[in-house]
PDB file of C-alpha atoms in Angstrom:
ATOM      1  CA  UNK A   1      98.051-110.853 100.323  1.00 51.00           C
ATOM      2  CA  UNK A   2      95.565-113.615 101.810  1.00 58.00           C
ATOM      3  CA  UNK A   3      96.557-113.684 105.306  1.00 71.00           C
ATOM      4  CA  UNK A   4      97.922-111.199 108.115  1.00 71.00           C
ATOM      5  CA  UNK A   5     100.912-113.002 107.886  1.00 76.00           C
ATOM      6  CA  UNK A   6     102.190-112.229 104.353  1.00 83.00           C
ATOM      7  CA  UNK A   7     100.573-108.898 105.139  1.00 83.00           C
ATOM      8  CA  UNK A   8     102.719-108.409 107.682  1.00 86.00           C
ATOM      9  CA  UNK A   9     106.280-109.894 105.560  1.00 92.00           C
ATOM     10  CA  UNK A  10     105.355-107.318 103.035  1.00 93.00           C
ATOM     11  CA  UNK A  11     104.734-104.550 105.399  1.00 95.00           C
ATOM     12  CA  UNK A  12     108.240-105.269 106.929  1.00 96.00           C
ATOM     13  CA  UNK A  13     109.813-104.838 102.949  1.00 96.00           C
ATOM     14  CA  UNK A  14     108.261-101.868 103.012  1.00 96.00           C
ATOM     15  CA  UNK A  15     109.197-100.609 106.195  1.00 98.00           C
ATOM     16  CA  UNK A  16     112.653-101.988 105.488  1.00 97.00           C
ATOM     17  CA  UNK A  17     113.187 -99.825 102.043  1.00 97.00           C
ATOM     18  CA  UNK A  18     111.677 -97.092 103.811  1.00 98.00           C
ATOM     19  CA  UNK A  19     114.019 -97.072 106.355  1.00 97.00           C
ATOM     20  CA  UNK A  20     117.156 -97.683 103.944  1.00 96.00           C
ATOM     21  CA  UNK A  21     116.086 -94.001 102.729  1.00 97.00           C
ATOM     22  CA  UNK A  22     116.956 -92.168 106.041  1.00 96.00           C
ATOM     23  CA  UNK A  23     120.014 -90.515 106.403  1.00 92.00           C
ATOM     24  CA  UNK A  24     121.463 -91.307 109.917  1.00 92.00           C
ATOM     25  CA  UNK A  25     118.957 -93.220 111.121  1.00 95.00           C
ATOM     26  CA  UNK A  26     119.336 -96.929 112.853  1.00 96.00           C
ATOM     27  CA  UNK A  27     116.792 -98.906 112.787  1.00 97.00           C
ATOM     28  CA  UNK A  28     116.757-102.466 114.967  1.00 97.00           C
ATOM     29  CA  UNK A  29     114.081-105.151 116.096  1.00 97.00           C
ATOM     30  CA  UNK A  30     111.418-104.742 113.397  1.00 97.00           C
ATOM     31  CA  UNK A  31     108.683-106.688 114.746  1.00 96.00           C
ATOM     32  CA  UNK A  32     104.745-107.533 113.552  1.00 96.00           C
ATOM     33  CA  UNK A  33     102.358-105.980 115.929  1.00 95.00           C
ATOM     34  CA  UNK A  34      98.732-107.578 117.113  1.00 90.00           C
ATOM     35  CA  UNK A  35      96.083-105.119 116.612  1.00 88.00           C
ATOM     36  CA  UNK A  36      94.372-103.484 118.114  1.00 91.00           C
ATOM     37  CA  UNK A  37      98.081-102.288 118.375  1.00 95.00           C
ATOM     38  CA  UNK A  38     100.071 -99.880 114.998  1.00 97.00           C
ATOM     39  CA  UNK A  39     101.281-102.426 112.362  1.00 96.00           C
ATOM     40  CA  UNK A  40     105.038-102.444 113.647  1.00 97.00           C
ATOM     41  CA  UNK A  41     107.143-101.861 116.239  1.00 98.00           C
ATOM     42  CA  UNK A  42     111.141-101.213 116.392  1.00 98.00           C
ATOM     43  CA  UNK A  43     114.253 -99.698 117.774  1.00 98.00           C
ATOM     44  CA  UNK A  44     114.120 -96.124 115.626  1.00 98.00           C
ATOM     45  CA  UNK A  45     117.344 -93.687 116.104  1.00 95.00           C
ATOM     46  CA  UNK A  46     117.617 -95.546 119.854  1.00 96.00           C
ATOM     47  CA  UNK A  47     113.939 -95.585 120.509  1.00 97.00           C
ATOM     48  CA  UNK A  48     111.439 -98.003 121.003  1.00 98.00           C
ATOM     49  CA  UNK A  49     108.644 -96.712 118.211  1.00 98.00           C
ATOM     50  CA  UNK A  50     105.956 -97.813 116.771  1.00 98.00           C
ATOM     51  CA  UNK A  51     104.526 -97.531 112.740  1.00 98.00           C
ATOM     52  CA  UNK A  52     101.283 -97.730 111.402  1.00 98.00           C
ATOM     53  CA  UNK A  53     101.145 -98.279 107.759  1.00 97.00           C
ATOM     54  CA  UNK A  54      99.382 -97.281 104.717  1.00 94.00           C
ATOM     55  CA  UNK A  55      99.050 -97.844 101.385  1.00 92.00           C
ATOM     56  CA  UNK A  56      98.323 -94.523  99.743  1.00 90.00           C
ATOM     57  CA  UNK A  57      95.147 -96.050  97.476  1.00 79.00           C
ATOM     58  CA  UNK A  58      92.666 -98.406  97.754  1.00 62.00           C
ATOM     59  CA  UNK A  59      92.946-102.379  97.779  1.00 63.00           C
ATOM     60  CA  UNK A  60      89.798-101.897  95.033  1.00 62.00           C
ATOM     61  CA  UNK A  61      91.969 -99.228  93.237  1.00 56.00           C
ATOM     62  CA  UNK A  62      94.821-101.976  92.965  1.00 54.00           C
ATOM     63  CA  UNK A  63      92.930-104.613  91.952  1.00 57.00           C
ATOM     64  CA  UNK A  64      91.029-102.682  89.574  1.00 56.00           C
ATOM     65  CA  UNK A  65      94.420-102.064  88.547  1.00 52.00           C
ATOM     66  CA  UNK A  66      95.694-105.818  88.125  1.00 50.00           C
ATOM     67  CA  UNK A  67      92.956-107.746  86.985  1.00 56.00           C
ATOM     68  CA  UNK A  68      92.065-106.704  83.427  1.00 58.00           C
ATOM     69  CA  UNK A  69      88.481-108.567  83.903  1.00 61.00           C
ATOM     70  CA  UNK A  70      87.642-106.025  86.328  1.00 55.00           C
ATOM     71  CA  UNK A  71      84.616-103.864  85.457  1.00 53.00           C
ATOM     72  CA  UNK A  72      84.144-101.605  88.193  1.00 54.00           C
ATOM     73  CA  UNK A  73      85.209 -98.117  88.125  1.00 52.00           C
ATOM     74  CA  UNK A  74      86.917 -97.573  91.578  1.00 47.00           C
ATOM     75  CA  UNK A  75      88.953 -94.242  92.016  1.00 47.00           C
ATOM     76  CA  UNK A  76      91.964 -93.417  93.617  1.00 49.00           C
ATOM     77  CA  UNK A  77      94.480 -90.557  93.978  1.00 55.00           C
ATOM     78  CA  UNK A  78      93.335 -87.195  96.072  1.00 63.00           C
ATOM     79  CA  UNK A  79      90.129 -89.052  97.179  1.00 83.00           C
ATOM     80  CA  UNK A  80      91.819 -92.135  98.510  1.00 85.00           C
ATOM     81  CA  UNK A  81      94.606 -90.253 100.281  1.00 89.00           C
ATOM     82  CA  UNK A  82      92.198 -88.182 101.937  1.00 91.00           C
ATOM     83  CA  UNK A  83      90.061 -91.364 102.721  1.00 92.00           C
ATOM     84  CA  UNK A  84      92.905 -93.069 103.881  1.00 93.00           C
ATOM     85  CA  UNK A  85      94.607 -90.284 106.031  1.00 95.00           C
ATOM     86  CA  UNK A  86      91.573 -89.827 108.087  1.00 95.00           C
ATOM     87  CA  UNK A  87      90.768 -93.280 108.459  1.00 95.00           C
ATOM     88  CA  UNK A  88      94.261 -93.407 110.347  1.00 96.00           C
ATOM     89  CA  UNK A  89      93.765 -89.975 112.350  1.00 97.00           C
ATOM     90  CA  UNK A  90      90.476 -90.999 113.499  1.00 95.00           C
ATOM     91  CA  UNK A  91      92.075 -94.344 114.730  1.00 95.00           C
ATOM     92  CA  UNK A  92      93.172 -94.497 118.572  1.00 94.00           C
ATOM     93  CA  UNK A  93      96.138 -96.359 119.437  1.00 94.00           C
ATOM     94  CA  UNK A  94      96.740 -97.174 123.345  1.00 91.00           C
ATOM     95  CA  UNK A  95     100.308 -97.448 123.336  1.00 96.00           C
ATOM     96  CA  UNK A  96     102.770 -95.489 125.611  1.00 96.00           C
ATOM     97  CA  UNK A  97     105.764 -95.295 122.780  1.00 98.00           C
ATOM     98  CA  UNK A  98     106.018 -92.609 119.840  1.00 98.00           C
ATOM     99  CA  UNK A  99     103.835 -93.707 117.216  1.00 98.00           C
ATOM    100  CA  UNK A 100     104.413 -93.065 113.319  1.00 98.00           C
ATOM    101  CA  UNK A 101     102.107 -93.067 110.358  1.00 98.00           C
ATOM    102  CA  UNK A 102     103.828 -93.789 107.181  1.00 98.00           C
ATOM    103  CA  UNK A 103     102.009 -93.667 104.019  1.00 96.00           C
ATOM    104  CA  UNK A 104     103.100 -94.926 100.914  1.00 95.00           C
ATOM    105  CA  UNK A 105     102.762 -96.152  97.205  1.00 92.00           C
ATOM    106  CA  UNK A 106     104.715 -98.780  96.193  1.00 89.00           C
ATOM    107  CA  UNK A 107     102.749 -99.176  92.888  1.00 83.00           C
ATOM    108  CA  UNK A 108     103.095 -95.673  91.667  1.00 77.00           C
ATOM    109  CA  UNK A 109      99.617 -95.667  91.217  1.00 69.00           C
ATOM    110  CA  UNK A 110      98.799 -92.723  93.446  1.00 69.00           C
ATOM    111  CA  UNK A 111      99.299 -88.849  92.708  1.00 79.00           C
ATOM    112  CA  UNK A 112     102.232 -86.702  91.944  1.00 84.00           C
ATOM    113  CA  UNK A 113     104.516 -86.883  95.495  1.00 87.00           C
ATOM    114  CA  UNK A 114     103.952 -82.778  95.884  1.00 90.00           C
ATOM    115  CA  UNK A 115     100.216 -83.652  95.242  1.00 91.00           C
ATOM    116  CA  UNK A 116      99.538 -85.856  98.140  1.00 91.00           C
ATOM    117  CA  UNK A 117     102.337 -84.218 100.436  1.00 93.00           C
ATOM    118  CA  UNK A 118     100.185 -80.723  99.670  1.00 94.00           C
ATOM    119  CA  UNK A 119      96.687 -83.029 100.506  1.00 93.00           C
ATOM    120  CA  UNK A 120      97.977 -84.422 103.427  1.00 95.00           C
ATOM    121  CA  UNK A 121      99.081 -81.289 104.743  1.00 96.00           C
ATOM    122  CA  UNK A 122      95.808 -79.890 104.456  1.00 96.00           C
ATOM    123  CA  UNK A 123      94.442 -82.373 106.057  1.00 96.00           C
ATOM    124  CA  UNK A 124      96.405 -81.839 109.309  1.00 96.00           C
ATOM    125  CA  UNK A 125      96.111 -78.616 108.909  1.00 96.00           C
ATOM    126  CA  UNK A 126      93.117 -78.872 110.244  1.00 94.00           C
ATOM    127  CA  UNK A 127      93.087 -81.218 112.718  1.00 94.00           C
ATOM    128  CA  UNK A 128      93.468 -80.259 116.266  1.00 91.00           C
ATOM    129  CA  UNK A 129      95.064 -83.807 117.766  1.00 92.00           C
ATOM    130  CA  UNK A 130      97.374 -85.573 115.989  1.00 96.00           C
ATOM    131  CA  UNK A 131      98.254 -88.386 118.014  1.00 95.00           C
ATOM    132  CA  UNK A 132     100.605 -89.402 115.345  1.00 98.00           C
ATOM    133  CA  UNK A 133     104.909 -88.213 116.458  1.00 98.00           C
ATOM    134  CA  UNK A 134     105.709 -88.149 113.286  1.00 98.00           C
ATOM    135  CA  UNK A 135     103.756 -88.602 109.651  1.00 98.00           C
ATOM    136  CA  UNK A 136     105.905 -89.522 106.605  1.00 98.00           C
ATOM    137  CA  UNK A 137     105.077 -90.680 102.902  1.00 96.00           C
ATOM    138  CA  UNK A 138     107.460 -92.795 100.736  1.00 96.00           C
ATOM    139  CA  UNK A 139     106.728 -93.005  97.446  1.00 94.00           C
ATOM    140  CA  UNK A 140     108.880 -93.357  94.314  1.00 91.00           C
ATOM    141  CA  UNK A 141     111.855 -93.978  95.877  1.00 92.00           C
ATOM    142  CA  UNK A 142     111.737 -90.739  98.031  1.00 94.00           C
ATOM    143  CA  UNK A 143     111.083 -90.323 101.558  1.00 97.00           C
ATOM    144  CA  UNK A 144     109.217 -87.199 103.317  1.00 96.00           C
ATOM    145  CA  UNK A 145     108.830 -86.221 107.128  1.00 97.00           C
ATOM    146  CA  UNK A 146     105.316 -84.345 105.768  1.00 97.00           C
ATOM    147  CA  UNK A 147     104.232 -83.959 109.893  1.00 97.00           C
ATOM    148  CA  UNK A 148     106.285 -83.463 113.012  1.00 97.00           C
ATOM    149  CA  UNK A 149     104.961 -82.854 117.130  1.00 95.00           C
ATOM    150  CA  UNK A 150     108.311 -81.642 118.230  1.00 85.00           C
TER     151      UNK A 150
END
């Protein structure tokens, strides 16, 4: 993806087949955000919401992954979820709306789903603000709630 613009098609698709896993949930108006605001913004369950997203490994990791000329020896699994996770708890939003975090892997290249649910719990575990509403993780065809305020 070479511009925000296809980044932002492809993080609709994923949004969209994220969404397609909730039971009971409607979800309208699935716009592109600006930053310094989260990556999207929609009617979810009859509420205006917004959804940061997140690859659950690195860009490196992926291209490591794709390009077979690729010498360097770039990590992901635990590591980059942990990376990742606190790169998006340490972020501050100014938005008045319910934000979201979803992570995902849409590559299968990360851990074991009860691997990274148990990391990312940890992680929050020990956090005292979570600005995030709600956290989830979508990843081999299965979605979590993994974090909740209410």
């Amino acid at each position: 993806m070479n511009s925000e613009s296809e980044k932002g098609i492809y993080e609709i698709e994923i949004f969209k087949a994220f969404c397609s896993k909730l039971p009971n949930t409607e979800v309208t108006d699935v716009a592109k955000c600006i930053p310094p605001k989260p990556d999207l913004v929609c009617n979810f369950a009859g509420q205006i919401t917004y959804f940061e997203l997140a690859r659950n490994y690195s860009k490196e990791f992926a291209q490591q992954h794709f390009d077979p000329l690729a010498h360097d020896n770039v990590f992901g699994g635990e590591d980059a979820t942990k990376r990742i996770l606190h790169a998006k708890l340490d972020k501050t939003y100014l938005v008045k709306e319910p934000i979201h975090l979803l992570l995902y892997d849409d590559l299968g290249m990360s851990c074991a789903n009860h691997l990274v649910i148990q990391i990312i719990e940890n992680i929050l575990a020990s956090r005292e603000k979570i600005q995030f509403d709600k956290i989830w993780y979508f990843a081999e065809d299965k979605v979590v709630q993994v974090y909740s305020a209410n």
